[in-house]
CSV table of C-alpha atoms and ligand atoms in Angstrom, one decimal:
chain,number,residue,atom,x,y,z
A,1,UNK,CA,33.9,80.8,-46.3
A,2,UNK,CA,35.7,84.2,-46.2
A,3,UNK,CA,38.7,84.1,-48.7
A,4,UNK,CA,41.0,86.1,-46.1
A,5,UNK,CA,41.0,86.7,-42.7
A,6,UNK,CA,42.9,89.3,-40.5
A,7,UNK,CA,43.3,88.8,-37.0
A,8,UNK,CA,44.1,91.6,-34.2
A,9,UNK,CA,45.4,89.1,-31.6
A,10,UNK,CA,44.5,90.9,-28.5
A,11,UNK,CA,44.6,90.6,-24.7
A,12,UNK,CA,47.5,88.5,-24.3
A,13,UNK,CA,48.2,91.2,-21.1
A,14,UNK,CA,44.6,90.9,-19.8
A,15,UNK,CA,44.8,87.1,-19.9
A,16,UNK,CA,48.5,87.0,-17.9
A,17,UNK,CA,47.2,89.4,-15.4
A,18,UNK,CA,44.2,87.6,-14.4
A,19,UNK,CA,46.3,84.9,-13.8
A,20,UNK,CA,48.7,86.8,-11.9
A,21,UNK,CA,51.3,86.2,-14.4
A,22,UNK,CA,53.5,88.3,-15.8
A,23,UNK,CA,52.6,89.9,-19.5
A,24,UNK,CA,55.1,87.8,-20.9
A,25,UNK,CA,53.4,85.0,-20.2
A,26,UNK,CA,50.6,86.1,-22.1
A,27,UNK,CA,52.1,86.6,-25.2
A,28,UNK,CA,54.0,83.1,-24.8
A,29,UNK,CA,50.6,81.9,-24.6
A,30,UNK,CA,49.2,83.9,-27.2
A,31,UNK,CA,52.0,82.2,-30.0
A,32,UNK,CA,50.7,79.1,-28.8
A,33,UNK,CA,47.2,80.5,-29.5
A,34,UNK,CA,48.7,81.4,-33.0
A,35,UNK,CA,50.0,77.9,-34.0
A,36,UNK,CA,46.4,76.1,-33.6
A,37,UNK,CA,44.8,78.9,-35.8
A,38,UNK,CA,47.2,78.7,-38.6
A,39,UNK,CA,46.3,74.9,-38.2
A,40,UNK,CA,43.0,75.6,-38.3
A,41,UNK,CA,42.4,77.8,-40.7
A,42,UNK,CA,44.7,75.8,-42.9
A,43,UNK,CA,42.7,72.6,-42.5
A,44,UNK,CA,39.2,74.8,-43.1
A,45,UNK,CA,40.7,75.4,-46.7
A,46,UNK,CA,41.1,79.8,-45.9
A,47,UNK,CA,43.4,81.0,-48.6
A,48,UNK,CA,45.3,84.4,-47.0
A,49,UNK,CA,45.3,85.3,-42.8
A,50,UNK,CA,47.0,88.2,-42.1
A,51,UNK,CA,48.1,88.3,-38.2
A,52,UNK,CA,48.9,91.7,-36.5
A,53,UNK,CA,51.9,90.9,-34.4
A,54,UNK,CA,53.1,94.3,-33.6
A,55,UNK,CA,52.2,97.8,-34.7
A,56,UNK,CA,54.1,100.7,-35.4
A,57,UNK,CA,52.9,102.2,-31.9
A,58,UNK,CA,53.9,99.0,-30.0
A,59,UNK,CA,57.5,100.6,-29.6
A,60,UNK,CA,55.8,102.9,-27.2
A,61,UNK,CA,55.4,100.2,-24.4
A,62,UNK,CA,58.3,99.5,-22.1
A,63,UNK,CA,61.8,98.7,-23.7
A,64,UNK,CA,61.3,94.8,-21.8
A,65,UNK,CA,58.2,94.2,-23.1
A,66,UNK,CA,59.3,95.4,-26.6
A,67,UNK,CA,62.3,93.3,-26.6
A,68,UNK,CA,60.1,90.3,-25.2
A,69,UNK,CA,58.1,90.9,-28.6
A,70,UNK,CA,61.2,90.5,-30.7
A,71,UNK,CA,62.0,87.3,-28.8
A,72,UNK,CA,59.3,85.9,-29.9
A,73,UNK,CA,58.9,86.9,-33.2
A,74,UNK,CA,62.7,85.4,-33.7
A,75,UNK,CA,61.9,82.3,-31.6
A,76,UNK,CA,58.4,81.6,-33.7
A,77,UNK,CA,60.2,82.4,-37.2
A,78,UNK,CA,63.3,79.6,-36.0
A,79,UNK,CA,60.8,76.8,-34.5
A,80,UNK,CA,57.9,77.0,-37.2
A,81,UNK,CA,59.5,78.0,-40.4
A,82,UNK,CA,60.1,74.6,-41.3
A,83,UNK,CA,56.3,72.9,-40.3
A,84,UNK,CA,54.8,76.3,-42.1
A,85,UNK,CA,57.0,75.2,-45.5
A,86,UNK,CA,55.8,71.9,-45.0
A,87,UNK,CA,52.1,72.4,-44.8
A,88,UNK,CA,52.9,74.8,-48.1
A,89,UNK,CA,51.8,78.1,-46.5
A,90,UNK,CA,53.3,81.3,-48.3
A,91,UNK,CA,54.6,83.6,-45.6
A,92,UNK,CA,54.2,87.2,-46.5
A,93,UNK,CA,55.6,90.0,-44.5
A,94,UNK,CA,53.2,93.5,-44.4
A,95,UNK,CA,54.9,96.6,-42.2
A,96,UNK,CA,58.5,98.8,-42.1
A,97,UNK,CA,61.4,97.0,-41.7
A,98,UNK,CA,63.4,99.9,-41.1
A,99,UNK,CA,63.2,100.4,-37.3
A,100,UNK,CA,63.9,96.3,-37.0
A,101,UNK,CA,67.4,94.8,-36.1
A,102,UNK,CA,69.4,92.9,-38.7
A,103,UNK,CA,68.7,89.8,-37.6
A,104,UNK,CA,65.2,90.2,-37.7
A,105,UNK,CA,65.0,91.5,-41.1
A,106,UNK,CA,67.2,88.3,-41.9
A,107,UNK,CA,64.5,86.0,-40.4
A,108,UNK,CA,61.6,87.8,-42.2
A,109,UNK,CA,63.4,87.8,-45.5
A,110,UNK,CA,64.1,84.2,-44.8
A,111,UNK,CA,60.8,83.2,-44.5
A,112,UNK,CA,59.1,84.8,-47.4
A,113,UNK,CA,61.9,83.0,-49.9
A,114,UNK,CA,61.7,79.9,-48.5
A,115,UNK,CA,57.9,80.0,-49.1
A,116,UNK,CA,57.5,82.1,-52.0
A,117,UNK,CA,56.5,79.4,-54.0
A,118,UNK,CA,54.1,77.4,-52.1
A,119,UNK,CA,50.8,77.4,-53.6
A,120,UNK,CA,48.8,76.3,-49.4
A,121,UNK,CA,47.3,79.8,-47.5
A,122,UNK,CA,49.1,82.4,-47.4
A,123,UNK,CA,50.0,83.6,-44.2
A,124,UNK,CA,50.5,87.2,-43.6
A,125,UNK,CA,52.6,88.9,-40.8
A,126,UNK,CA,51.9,92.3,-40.1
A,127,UNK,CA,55.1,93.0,-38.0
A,128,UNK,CA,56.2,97.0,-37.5
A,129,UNK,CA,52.9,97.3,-39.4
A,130,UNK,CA,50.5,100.8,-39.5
A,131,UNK,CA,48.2,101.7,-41.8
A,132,UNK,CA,48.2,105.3,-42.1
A,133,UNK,CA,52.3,104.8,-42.4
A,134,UNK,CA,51.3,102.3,-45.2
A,135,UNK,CA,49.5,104.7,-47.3
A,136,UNK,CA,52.0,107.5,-46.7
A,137,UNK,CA,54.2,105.4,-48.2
A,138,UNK,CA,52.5,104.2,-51.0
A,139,UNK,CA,51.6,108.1,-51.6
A,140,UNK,CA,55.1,109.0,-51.3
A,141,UNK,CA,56.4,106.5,-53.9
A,142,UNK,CA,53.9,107.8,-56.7
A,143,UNK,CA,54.5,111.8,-55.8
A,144,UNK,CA,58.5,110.3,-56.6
A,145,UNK,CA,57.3,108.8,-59.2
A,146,UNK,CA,55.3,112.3,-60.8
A,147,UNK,CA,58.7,114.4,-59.3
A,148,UNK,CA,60.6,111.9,-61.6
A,149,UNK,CA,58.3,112.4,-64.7
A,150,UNK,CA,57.4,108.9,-64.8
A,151,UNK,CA,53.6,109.1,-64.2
A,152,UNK,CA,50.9,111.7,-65.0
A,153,UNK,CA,49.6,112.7,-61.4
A,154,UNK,CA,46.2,112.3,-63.4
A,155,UNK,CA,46.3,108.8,-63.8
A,156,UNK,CA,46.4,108.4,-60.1
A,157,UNK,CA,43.5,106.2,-58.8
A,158,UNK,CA,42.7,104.1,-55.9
A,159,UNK,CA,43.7,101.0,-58.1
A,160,UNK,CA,46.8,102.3,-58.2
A,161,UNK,CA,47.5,103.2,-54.7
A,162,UNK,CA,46.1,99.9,-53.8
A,163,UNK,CA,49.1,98.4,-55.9
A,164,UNK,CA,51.9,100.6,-54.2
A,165,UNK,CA,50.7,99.3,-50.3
A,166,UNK,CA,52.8,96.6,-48.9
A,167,UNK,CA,49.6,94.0,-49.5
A,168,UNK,CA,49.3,94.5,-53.2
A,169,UNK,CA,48.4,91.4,-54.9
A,170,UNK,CA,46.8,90.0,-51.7
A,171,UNK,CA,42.8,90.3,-51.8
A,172,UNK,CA,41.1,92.3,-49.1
A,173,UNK,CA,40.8,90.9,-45.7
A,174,UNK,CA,36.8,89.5,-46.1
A,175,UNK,CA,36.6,89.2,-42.2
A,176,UNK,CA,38.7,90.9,-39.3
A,177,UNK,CA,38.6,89.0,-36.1
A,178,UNK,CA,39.7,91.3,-32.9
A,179,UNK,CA,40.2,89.4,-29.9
A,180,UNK,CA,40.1,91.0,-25.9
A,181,UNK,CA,36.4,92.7,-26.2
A,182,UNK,CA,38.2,96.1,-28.1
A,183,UNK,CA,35.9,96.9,-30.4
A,184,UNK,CA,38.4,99.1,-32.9
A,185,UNK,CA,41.1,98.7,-35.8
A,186,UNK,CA,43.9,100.2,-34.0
A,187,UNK,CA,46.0,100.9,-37.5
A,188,UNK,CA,44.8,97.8,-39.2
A,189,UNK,CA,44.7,97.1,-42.9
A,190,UNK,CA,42.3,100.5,-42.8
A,191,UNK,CA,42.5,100.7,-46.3
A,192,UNK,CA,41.7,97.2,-46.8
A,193,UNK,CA,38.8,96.7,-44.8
A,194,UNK,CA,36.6,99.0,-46.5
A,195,UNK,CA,33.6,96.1,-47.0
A,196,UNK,CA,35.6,93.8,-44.4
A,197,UNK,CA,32.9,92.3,-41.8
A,198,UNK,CA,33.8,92.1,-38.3
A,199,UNK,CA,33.4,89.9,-35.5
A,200,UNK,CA,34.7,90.9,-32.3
A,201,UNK,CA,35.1,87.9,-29.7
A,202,UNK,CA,35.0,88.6,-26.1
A,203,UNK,CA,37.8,86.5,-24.9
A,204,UNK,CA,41.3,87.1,-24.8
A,205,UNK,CA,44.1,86.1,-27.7
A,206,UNK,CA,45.9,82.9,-25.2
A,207,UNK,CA,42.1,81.8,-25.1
A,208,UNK,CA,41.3,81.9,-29.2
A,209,UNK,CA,41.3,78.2,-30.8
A,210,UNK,CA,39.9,76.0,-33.5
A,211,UNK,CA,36.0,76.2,-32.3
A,212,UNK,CA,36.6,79.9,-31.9
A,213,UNK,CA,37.6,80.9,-35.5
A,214,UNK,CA,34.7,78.5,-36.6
A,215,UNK,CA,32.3,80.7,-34.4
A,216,UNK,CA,33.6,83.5,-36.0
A,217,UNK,CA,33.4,82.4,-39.5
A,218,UNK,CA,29.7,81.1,-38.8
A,219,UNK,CA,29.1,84.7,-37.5
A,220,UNK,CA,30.6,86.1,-40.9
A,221,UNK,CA,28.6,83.4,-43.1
A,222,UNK,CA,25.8,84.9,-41.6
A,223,UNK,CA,26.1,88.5,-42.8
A,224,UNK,CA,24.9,89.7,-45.3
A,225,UNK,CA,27.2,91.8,-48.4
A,226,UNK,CA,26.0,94.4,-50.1
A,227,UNK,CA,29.3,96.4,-51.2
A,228,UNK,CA,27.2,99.1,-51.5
A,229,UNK,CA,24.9,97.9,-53.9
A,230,UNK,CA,21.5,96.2,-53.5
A,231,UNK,CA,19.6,93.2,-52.0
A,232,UNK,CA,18.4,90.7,-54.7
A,233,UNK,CA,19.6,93.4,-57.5
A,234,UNK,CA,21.9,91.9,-60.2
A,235,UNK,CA,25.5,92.5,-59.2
A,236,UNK,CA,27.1,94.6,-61.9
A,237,UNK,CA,30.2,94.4,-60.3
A,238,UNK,CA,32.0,98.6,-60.8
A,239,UNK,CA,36.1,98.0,-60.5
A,240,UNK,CA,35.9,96.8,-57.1
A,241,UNK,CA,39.8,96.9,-55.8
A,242,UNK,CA,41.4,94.8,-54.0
A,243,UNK,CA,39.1,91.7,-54.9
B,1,IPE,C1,48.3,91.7,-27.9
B,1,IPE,O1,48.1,91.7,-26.5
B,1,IPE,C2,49.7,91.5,-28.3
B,1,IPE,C3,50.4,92.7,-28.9
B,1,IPE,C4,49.8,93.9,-29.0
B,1,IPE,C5,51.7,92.5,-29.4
B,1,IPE,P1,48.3,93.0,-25.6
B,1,IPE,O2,49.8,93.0,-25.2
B,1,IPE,O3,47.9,94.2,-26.3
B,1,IPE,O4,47.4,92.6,-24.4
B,1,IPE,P2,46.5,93.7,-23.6
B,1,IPE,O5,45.6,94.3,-24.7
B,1,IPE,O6,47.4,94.6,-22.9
B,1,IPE,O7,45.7,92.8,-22.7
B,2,IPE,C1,46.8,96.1,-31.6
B,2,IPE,O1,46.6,95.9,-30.2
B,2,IPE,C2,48.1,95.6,-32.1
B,2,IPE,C3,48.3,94.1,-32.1
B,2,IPE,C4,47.5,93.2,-31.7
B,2,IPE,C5,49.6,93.7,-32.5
B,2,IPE,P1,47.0,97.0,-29.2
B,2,IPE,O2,46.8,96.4,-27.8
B,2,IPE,O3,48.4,97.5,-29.5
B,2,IPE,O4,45.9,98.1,-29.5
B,2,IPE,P2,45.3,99.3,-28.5
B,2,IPE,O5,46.5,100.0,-28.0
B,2,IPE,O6,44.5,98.6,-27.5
B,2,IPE,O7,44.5,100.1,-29.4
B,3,MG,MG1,46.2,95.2,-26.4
């Protein structure tokens, strides 16, 4: 059983337009789609799930569909908040939150003290989220950091990057599940997913449901982890991060 999933929840467009719906529709859909795989994964006992809501190059589709995104972001936050504290699931935010409106940030910030100390998954939200803007960040805080005199540039190592990125303390994603039949990260949790396995799933995100993430954690308990070592060799286990 993989530890932590991420998900790239894909294809919500595809689905609505071979339906002859509009997009929005799809992504309506696609939070329903999100709602019985936080059950699921909840019930199958996965610790962290990191879902990537919207990406930093997301604000390049139309300003309707952008808003739309918002909408629903607010309107999942508002409707699920409470049943997600209930169930004990830890909501963690990953991504900028300086582009976002203030009443966004207020919902985000909401939901990660409300949870903060529940001990069920954790449930990650990568919202505004990029990984190459992720690392420039964490980069950026440590040159401060050496400008200031506080650290030895030296002493810098990939353990300590990995500590400045917005998922520090959460272990690498194990498996990264990519909806739609796209067959790429697309910004995601690159860092992260150095020894991440993936399984990419030919249907789109509205579609995705309990026998689906089962599917895609059988294909996962199928492969086989070498983390760069050796078959049948003793693992002596060299400061792997993020684990
Ligand atoms: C995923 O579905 C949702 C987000 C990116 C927010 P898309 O909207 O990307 O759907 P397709 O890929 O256009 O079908
Ligand atoms: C990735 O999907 C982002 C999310 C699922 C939030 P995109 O649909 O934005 O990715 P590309 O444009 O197909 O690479
Ligand atoms: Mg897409």
């Amino acid at each position: 059983m993989p530890r932590h999933i991420g998900i790239i929840m894909d294809g919500n467009g595809r689905w609505a337009a071979g339906r002859g719906l509009p997009r929005f529709e799809g992504h309506r859909r696609g939070v329903e789609a999100l709602r019985r795989t936080i059950r699921a994964a909840g019930d199958l006992g996965v610790g962290f799930i990191t879902i990537y809501s919207f990406s930093s190059e997301n604000w390049t589709r139309p300003p309707q569909e952008v808003a739309d995104l918002m909408g629903l972001l607010k309107r999942f936050i508002r409707n699920d908040l409470a049943d997600l504290h209930r169930s004990g699931v830890r909501v963690r935010v990953i991504g900028s939150r300086d582009q976002l409106a203030p009443d966004i940030r207020a919902l985000l910030a909401e939901a990660e003290e409300l949870t903060q100390r529940n001990t069920g998954m954790t449930l990650v939200v990568a919202f505004n989220y990029g990984s190459r803007q992720e690392i420039a960040s964490a980069a950026k805080r440590l040159a401060q950091r050496v400008a200031r005199g506080e650290l030895d540039a030296n002493a810098i190592d990939a353990v300590m990057l990995d500590a400045e990125l917005d998922t520090a303390g959460i272990p690498d994603p194990d498996l990264i599940i990519r909806t739609s039949g796209e067959q790429r990260l697309s910004n995601f949790l690159l860092w992260q997913a150095a020894y991440a396995e993936f399984v990419f799933m030919p249907m789109h995100w509205p579609d995705f449901d309990r026998s689906a993430l089962e599917a895609a954690i059988r294909e996962y308990a199928g492969r086989e982890r070498r983390f760069g070592g050796v078959t049948g060799a003793p693992a002596t286990r060299v400061a792997m991060i993020g684990t």
